[in-house]
Coordinates of C-alpha atoms in Angstrom, one line a residue:
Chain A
X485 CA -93.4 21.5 -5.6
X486 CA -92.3 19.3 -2.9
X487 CA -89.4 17.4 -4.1
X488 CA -86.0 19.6 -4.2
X489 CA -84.7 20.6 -7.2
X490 CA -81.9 17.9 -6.7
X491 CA -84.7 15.1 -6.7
X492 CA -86.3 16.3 -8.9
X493 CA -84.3 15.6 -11.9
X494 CA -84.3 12.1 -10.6
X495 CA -88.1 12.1 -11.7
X496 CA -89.9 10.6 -14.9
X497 CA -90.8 12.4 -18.3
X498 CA -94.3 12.1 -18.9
X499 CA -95.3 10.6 -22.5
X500 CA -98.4 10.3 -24.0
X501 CA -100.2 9.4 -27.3
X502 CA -103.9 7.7 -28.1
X503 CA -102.8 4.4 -27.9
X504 CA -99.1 2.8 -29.9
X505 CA -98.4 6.1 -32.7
X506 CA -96.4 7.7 -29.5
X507 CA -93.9 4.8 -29.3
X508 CA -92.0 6.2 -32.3
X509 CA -91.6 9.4 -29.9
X510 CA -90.6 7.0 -26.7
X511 CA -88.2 5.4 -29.3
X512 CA -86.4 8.6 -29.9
X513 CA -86.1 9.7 -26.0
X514 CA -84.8 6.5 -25.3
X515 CA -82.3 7.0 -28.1
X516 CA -81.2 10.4 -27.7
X517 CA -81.8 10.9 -23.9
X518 CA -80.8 7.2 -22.9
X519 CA -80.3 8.7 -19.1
X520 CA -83.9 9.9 -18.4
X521 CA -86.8 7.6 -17.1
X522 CA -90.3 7.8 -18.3
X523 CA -93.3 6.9 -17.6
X524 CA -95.7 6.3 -20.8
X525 CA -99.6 6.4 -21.3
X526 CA -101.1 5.3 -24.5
X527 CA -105.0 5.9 -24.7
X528 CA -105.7 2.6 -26.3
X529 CA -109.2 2.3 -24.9
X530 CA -110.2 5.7 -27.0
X531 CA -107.9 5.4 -29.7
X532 CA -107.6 7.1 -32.3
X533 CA -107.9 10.6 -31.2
X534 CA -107.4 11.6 -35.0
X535 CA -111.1 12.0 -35.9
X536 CA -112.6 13.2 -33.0
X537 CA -113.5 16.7 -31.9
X538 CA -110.9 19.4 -30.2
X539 CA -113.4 19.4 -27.2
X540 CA -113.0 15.9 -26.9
X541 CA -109.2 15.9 -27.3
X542 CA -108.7 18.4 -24.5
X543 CA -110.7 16.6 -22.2
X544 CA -109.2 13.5 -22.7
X545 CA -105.3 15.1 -22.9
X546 CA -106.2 17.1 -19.5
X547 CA -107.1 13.5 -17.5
X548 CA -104.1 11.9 -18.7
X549 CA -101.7 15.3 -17.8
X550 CA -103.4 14.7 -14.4
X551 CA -102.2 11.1 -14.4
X552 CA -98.8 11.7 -15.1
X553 CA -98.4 14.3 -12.8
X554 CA -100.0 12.0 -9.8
X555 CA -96.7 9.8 -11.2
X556 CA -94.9 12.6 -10.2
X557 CA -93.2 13.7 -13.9
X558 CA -91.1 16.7 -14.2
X559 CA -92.3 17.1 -18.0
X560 CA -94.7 16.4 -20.4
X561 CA -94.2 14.9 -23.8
X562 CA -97.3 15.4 -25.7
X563 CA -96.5 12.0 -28.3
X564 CA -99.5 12.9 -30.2
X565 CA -100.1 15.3 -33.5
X566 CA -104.2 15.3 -33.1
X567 CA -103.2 16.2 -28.9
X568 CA -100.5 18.7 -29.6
X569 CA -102.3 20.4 -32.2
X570 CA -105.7 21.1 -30.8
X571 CA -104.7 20.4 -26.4
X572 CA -101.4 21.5 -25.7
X573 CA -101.9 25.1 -25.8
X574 CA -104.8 24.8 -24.0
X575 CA -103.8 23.0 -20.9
X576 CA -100.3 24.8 -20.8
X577 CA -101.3 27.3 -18.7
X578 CA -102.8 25.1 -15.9
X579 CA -99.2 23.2 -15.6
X580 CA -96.5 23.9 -13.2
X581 CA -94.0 21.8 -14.9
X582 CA -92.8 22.4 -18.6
X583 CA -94.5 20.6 -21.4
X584 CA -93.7 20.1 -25.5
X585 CA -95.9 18.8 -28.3
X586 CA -94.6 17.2 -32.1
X587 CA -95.9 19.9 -33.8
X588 CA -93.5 22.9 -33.0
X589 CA -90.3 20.8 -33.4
X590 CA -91.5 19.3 -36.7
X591 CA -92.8 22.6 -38.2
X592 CA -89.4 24.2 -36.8
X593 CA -86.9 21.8 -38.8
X594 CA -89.2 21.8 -42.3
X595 CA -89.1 26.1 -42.2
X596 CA -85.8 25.9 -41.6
X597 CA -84.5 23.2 -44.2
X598 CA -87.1 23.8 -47.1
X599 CA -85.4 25.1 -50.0
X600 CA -88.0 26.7 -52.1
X601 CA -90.8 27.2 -49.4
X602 CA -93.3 24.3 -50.5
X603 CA -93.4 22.3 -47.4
X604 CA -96.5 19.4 -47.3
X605 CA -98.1 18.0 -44.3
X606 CA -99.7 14.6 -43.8
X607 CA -101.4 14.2 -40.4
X608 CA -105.1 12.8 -39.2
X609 CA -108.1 14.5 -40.2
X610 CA -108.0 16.7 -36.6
X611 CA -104.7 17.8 -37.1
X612 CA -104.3 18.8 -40.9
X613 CA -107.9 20.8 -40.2
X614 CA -106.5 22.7 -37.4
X615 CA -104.0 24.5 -39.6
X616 CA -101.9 24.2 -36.7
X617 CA -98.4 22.9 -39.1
X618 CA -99.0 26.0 -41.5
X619 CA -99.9 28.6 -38.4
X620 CA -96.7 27.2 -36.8
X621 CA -94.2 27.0 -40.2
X622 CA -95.0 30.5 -40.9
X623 CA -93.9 31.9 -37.4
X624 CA -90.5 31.0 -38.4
X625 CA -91.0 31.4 -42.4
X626 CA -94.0 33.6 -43.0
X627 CA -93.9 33.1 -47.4
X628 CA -94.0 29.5 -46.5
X629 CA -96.5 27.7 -48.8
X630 CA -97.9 24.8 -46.9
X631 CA -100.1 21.9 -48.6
X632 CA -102.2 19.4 -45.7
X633 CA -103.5 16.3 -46.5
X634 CA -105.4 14.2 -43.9
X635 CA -104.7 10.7 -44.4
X636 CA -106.9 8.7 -42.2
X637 CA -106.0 5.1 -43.6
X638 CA -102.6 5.0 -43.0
X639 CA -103.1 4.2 -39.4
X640 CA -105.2 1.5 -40.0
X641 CA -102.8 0.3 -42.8
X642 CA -99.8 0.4 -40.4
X643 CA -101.9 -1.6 -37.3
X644 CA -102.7 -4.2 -40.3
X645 CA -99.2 -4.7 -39.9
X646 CA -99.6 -3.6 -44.4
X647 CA -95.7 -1.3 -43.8
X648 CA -94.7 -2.0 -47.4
X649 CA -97.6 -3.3 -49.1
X650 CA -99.1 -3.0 -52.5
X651 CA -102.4 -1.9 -51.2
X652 CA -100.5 0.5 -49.1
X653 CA -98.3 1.9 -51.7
X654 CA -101.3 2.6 -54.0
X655 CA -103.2 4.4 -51.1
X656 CA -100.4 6.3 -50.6
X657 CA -100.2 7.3 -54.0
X658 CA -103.6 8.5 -53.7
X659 CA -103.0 10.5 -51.1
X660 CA -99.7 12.2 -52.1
X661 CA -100.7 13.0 -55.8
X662 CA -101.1 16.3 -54.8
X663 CA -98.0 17.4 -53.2
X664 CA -95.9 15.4 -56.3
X665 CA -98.2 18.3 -58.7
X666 CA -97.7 20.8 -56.5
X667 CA -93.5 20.4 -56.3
X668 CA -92.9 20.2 -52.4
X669 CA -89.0 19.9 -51.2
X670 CA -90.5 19.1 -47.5
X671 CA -93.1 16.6 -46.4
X672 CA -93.4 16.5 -42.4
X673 CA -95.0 13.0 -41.2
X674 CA -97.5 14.3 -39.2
X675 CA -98.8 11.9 -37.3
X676 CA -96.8 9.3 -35.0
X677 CA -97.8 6.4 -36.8
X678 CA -96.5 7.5 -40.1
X679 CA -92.5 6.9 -39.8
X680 CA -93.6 3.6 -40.1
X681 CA -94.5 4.3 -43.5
X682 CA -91.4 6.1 -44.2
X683 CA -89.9 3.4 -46.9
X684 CA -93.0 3.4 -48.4
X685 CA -93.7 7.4 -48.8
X686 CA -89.8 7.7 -49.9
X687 CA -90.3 5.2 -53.0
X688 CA -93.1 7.3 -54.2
X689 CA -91.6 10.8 -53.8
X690 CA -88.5 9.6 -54.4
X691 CA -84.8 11.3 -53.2
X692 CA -85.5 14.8 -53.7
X693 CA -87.9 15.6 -50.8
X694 CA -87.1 15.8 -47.4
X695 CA -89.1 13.6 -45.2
X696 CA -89.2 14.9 -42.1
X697 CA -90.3 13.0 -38.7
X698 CA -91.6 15.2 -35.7
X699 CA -90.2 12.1 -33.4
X700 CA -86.7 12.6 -33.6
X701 CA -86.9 16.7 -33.7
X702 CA -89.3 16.2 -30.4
X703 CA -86.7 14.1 -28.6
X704 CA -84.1 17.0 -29.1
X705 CA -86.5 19.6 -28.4
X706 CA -87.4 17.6 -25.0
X707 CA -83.3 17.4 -24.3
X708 CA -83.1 21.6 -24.8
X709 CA -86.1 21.9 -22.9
X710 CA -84.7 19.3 -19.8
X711 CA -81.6 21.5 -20.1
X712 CA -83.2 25.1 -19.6
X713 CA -85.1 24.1 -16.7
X714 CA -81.7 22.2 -14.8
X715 CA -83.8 19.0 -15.2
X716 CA -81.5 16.4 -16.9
X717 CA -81.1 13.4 -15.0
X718 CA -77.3 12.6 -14.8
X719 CA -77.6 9.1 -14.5
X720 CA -77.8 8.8 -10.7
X721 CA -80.0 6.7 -8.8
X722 CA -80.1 4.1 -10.9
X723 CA -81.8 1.9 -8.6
X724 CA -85.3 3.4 -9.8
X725 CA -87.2 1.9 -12.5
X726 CA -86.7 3.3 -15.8
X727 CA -89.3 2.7 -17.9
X728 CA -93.3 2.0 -17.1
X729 CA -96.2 1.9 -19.4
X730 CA -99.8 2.6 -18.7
X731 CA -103.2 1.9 -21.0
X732 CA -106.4 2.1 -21.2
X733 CA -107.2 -1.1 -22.8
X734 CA -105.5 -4.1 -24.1
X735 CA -102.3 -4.3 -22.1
X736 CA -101.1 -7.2 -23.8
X737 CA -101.3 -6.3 -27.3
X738 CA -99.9 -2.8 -26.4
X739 CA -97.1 -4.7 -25.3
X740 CA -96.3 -6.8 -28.0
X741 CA -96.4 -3.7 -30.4
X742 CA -94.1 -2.1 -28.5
X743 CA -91.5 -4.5 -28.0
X744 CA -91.5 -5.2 -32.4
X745 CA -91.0 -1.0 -32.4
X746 CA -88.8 -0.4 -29.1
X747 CA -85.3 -0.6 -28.7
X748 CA -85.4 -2.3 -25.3
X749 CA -88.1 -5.3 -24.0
X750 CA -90.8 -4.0 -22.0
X751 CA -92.1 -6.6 -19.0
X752 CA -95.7 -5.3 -18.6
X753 CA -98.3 -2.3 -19.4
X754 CA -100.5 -1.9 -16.4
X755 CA -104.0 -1.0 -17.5
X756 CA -105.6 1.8 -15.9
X757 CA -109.1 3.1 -16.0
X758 CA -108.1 7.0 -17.1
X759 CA -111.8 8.2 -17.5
X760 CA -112.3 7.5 -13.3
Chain B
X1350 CA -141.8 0.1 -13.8
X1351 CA -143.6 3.2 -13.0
X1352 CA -145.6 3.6 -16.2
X1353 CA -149.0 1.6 -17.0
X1354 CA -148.9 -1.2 -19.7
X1355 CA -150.6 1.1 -22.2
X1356 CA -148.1 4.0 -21.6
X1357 CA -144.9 1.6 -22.1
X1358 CA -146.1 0.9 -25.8
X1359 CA -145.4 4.5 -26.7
X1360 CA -142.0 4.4 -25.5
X1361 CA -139.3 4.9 -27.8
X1362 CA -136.7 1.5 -28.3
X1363 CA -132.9 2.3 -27.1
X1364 CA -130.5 1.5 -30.0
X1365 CA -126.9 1.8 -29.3
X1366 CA -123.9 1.6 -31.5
X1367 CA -120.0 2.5 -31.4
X1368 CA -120.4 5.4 -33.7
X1369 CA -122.4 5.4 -36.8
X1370 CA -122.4 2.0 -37.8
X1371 CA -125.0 1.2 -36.0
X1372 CA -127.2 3.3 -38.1
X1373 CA -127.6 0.5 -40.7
X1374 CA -130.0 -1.1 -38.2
X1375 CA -132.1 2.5 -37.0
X1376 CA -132.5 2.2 -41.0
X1377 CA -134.1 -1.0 -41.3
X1378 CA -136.0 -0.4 -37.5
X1379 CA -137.6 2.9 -39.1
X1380 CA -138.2 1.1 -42.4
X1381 CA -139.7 -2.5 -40.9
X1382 CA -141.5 -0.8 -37.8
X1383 CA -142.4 2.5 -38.9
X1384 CA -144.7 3.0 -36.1
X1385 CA -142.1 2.6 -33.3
X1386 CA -139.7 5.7 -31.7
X1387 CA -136.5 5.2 -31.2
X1388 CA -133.6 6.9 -29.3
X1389 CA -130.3 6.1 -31.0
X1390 CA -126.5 6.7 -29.3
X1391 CA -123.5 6.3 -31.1
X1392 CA -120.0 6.5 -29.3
X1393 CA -118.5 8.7 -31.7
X1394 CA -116.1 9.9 -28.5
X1395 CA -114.6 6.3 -27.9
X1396 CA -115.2 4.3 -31.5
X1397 CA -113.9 2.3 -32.8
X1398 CA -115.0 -1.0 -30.1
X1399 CA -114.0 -3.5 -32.5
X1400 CA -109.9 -4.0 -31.7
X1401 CA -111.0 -2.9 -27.5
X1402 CA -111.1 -5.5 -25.2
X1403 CA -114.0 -7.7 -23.9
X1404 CA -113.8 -5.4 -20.3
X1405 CA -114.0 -2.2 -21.9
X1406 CA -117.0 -2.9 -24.1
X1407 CA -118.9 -4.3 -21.3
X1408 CA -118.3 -1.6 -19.4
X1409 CA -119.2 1.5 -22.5
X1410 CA -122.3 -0.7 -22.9
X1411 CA -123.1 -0.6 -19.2
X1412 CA -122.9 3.7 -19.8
X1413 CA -124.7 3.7 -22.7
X1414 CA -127.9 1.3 -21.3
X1415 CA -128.3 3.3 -18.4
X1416 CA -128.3 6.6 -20.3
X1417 CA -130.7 4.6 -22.6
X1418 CA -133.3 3.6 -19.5
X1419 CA -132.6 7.1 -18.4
X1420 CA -134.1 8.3 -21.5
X1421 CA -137.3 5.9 -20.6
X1422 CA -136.7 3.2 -23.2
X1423 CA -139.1 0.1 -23.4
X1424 CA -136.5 -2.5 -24.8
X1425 CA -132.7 -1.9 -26.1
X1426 CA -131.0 -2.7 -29.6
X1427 CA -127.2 -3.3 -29.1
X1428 CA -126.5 -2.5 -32.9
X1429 CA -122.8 -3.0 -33.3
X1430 CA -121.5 -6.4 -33.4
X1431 CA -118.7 -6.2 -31.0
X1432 CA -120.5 -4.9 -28.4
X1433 CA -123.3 -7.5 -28.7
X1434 CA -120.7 -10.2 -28.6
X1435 CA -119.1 -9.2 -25.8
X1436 CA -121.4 -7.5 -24.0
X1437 CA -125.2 -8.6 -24.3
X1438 CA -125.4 -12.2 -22.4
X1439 CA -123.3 -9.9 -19.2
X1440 CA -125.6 -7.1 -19.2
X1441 CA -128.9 -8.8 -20.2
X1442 CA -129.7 -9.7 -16.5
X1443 CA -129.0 -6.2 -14.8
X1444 CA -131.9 -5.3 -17.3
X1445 CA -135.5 -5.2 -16.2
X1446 CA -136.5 -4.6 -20.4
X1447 CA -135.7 -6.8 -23.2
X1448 CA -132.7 -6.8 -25.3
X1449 CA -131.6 -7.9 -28.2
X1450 CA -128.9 -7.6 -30.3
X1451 CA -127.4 -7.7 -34.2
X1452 CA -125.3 -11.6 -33.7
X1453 CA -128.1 -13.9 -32.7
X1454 CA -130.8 -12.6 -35.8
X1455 CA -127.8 -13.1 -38.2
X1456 CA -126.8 -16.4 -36.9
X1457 CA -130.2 -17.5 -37.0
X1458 CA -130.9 -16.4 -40.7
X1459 CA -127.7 -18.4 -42.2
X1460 CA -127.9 -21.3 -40.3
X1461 CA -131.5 -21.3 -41.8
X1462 CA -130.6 -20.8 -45.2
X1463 CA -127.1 -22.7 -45.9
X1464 CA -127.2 -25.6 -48.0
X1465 CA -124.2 -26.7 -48.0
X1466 CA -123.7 -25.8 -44.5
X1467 CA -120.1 -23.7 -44.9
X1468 CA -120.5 -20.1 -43.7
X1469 CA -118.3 -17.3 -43.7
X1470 CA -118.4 -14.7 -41.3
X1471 CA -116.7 -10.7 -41.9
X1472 CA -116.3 -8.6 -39.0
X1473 CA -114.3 -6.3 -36.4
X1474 CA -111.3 -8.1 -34.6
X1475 CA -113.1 -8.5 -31.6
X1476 CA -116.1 -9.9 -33.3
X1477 CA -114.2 -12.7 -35.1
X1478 CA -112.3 -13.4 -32.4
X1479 CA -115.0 -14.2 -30.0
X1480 CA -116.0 -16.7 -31.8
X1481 CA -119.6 -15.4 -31.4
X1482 CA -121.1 -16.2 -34.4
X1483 CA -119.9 -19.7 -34.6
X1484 CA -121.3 -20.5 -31.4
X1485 CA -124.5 -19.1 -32.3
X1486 CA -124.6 -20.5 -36.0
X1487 CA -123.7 -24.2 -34.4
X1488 CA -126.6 -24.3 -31.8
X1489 CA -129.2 -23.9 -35.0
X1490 CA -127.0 -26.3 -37.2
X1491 CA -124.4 -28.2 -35.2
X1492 CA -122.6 -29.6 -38.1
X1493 CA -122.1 -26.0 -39.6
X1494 CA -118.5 -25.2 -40.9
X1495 CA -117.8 -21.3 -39.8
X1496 CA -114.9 -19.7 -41.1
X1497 CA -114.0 -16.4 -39.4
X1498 CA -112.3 -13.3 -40.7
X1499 CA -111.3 -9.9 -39.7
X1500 CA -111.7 -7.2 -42.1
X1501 CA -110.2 -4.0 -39.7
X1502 CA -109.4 -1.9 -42.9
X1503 CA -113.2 -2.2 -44.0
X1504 CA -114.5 0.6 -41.3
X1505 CA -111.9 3.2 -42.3
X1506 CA -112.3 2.7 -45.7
X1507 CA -116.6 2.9 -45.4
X1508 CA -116.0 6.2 -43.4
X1509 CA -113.2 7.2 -46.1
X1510 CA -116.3 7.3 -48.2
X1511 CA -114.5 4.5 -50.6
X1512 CA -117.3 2.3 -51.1
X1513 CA -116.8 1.2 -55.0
X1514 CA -113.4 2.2 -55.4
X1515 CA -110.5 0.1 -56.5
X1516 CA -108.4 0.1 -53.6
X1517 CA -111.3 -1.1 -51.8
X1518 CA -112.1 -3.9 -54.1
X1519 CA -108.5 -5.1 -54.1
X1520 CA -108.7 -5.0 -50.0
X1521 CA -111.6 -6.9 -50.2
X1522 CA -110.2 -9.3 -52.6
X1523 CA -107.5 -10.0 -50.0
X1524 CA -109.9 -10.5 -46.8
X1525 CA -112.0 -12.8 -49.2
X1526 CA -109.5 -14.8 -50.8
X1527 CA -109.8 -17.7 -48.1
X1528 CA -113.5 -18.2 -48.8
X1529 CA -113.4 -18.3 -52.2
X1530 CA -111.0 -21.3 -51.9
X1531 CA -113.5 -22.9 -48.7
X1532 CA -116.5 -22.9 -51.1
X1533 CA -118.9 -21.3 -48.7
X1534 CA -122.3 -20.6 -49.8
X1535 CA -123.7 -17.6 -47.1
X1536 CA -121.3 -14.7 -45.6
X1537 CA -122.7 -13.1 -43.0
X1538 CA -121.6 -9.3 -42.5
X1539 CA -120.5 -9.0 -39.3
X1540 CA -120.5 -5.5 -38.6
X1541 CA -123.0 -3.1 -38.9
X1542 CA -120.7 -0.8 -41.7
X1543 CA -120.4 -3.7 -44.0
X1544 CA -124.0 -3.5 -45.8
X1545 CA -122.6 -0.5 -47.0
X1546 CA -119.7 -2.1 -48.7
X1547 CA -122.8 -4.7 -50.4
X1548 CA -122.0 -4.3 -54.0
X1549 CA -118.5 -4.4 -53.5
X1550 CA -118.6 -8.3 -52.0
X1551 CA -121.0 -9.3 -54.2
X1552 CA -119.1 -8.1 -57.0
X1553 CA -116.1 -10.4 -55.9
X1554 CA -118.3 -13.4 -54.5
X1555 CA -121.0 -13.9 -57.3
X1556 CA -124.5 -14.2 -57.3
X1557 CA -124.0 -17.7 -55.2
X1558 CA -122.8 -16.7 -52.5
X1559 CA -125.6 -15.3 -50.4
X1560 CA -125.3 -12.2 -48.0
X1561 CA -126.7 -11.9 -44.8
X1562 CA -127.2 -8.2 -43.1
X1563 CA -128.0 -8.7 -39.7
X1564 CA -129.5 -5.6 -39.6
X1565 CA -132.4 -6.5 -41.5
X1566 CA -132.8 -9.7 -39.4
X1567 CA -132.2 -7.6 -36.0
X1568 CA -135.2 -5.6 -37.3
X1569 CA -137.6 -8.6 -37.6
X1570 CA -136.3 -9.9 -34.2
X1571 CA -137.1 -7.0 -32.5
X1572 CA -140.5 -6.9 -33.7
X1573 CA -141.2 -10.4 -32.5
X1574 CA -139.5 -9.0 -29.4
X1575 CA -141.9 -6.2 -28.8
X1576 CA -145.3 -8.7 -29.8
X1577 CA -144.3 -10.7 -27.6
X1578 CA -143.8 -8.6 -24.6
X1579 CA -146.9 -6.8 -26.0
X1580 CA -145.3 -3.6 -26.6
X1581 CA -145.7 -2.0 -29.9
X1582 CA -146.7 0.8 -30.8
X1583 CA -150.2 1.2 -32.5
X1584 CA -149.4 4.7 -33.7
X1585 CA -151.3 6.5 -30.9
X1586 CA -149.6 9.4 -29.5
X1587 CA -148.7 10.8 -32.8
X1588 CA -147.7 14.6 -30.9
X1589 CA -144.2 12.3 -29.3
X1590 CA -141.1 13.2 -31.1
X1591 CA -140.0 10.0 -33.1
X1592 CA -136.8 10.2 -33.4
X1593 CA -133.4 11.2 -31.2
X1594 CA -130.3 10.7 -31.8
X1595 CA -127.7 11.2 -29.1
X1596 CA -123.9 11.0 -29.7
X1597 CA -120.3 11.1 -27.7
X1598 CA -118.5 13.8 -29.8
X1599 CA -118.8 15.2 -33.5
X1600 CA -122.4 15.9 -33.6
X1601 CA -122.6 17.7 -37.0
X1602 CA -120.4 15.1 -38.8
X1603 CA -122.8 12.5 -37.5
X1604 CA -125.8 14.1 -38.4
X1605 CA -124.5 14.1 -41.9
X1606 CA -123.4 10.8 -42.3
X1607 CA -126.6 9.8 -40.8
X1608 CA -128.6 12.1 -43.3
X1609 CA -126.5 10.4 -45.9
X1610 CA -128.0 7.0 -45.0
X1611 CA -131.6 7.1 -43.1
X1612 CA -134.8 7.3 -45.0
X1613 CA -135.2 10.7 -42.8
X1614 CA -133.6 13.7 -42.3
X1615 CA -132.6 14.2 -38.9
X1616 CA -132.5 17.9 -37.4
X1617 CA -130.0 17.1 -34.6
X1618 CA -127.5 14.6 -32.7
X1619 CA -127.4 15.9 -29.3
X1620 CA -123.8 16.0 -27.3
X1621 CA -123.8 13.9 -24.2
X1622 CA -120.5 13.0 -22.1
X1623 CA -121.2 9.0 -21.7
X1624 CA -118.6 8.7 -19.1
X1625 CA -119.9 10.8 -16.6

């Protein structure tokens, strides 16, 4: 690496997701680590990556990795559940700087909080077939009993703008039935979109389970992770920009999403052609 | 061209969708010109096209034709509605073989058969938004009322598998609510998954609303098309494989959905990278 170890704390994190689902992940960085820059990439001209195949999903993860890193990151953030789950281990090994998925910190917290071992996963159809939540929950709690369900309309519910719906609530109802039978304490969002739907999923399993968002554990998993490596920007050089966001289609609509979702006003997403 | 007059009849016709939508129209081809070949693509890797931008389709269409005259096509079916609407008048004269697409047969059709010369029109974002169809629709009938609307939950819930089911119904209750109040008299639907949702709008329309599938129309078109450039296919050269299907990503899923819908069974979906 050619930047000193000095600069290089000065550098970007690198985010990514399939398109907007990743902003709830951004959200929580610029929340909990309000000193580091970051340079964002939503796939928005191949989104959703949720029902496509793993060989697909590394291909696609590995040109981005090479785009952030040609923007000179000092990390990865993999913002994606359907990336993290079938890509990140993967590509790991061909990195030079550190990178962290959603799945780990999610699975993590919901081993470590679930009372009586019934923990539920709702995810896209690529990550809730990998297995990858239960594989992951039951490195830290091996009795664990873990229940997936692949909900592949609540992403097009939530880009409908339908958050707190009737048509939404009944879908939803649909799709939980089984984990309200089955007596799950824990039910991790699995897929970036889905805190969006948190009201929503909370009125129908009501108080007692713990709904638990891979966003927020992520951002704290990326500040442990800045801290092993000596990489936490102290708030110097100021002077650099601290946000920029890249896609792959559709700029302007990117945009506008963001700015109802983030906590600060973006100016721009520059469009890029990630496939060249 | 390279191949005589009598050889180019025996060529297969190119028929290109996002995904698997587009098989509605391979259905009606195989059923209206049963003599004819036909190489299909779907862009499982990169679908959905209809929220992309005008840019990006143009440019997935450009792949996808010259994989199509790589594959020695004699004319080229764009058989997804976004792509024909933003893509076919751009790429029609970089062709040296004709080309024809699902909007104009549709439009045709409706402004044909109105009486009371109000037409709806369901389809992707990008679809309704171009404004194709009302363009089309007004240069057969320039008095024509057209009234637009974007049904993005219909796709999901078609590949969900939810063709009759309540949830669906309601959905569609919502999208259709504005042209039960308009009093139109012919929907046309828009994009190439919709047929499949058939019983569904007609259950919420009535029996006076006609429906128009533009892939049945596209089917006629095409074989006007091919008379006219005298290139069908008299049935010689019976020892030709008829039918190949070519996709982006998820062969097997493909091949079953499209087992699910074609008068055929199909033995394989072959896995090509478009982009490279």
């Amino acid at each position: 690496m050619s930047q000193s170890c000095e600069d290089r704390k000065y550098a970007p994190v690198g985010v990514f997701d399939s398109g907007v689902g990743g902003l709830t992940v951004a959200r929580e960085i610029m929340r909990q680590l309000p000193m580091e820059r970051m340079v964002y990439f939503g796939d928005t001209a191949r989104v959703p990556y949720g029902s496509k195949s793993r060989e697909t999903i590394i291909r696609y993860s590995r040109q981005i990795i090479h785009f952030l890193q040609g923007k000179g990151v000092k990390a990865i953030v993999v913002a994606c559940n359907t990336a993290s789950a079938f890509a990140l281990e993967e590509l790991r090994p061909e990195l030079d700087i550190p990178i962290i998925g959603v799945v780990k910190p999610g699975a993590k917290v919901a081993a470590e909080t679930t009372k009586n071992g019934r923990i539920g996963v709702i995810g896209t159809e690529g990550t809730v077939g990998s297995q990858i939540y239960t594989k992951t929950i039951r490195e830290h709690k091996p009795d664990a009993e873990v229940i997936g369900k692949a909900c592949p309309l609540f992403v097009p519910l939530v880009e409908e703008g339908w958050l707190k719906d009737p048509i939404t609530v009944e879908v939803a109802q649909r799709y939980l039935a089984s984990f309200q039978a089955s007596g799950i304490d824990t039910l991790i969002m699995g897929c970036t979109h889905y805190p969006l739907l948190r009201s929503t999923l909370r009125g129908i399993l009501g108080e007692d389970v713990n709904l638990v968002n891979p966003a927020y554990e992520t951002a704290q998993g990326l500040k442990a992770l800045l801290s092993e490596y000596c990489l936490e920007n102290d708030g110097g050089k100021r002077e650099l920009s601290q946000y920029q966001f890249y896609v792959s289609d559709a700029a302007e609509k990117f945009k506008n999403f963001a700015n109802s979702i983030l906590p600060c006003e973006i100016e721009e997403a520059q469009l890029i052609h990630i496939e060249e």
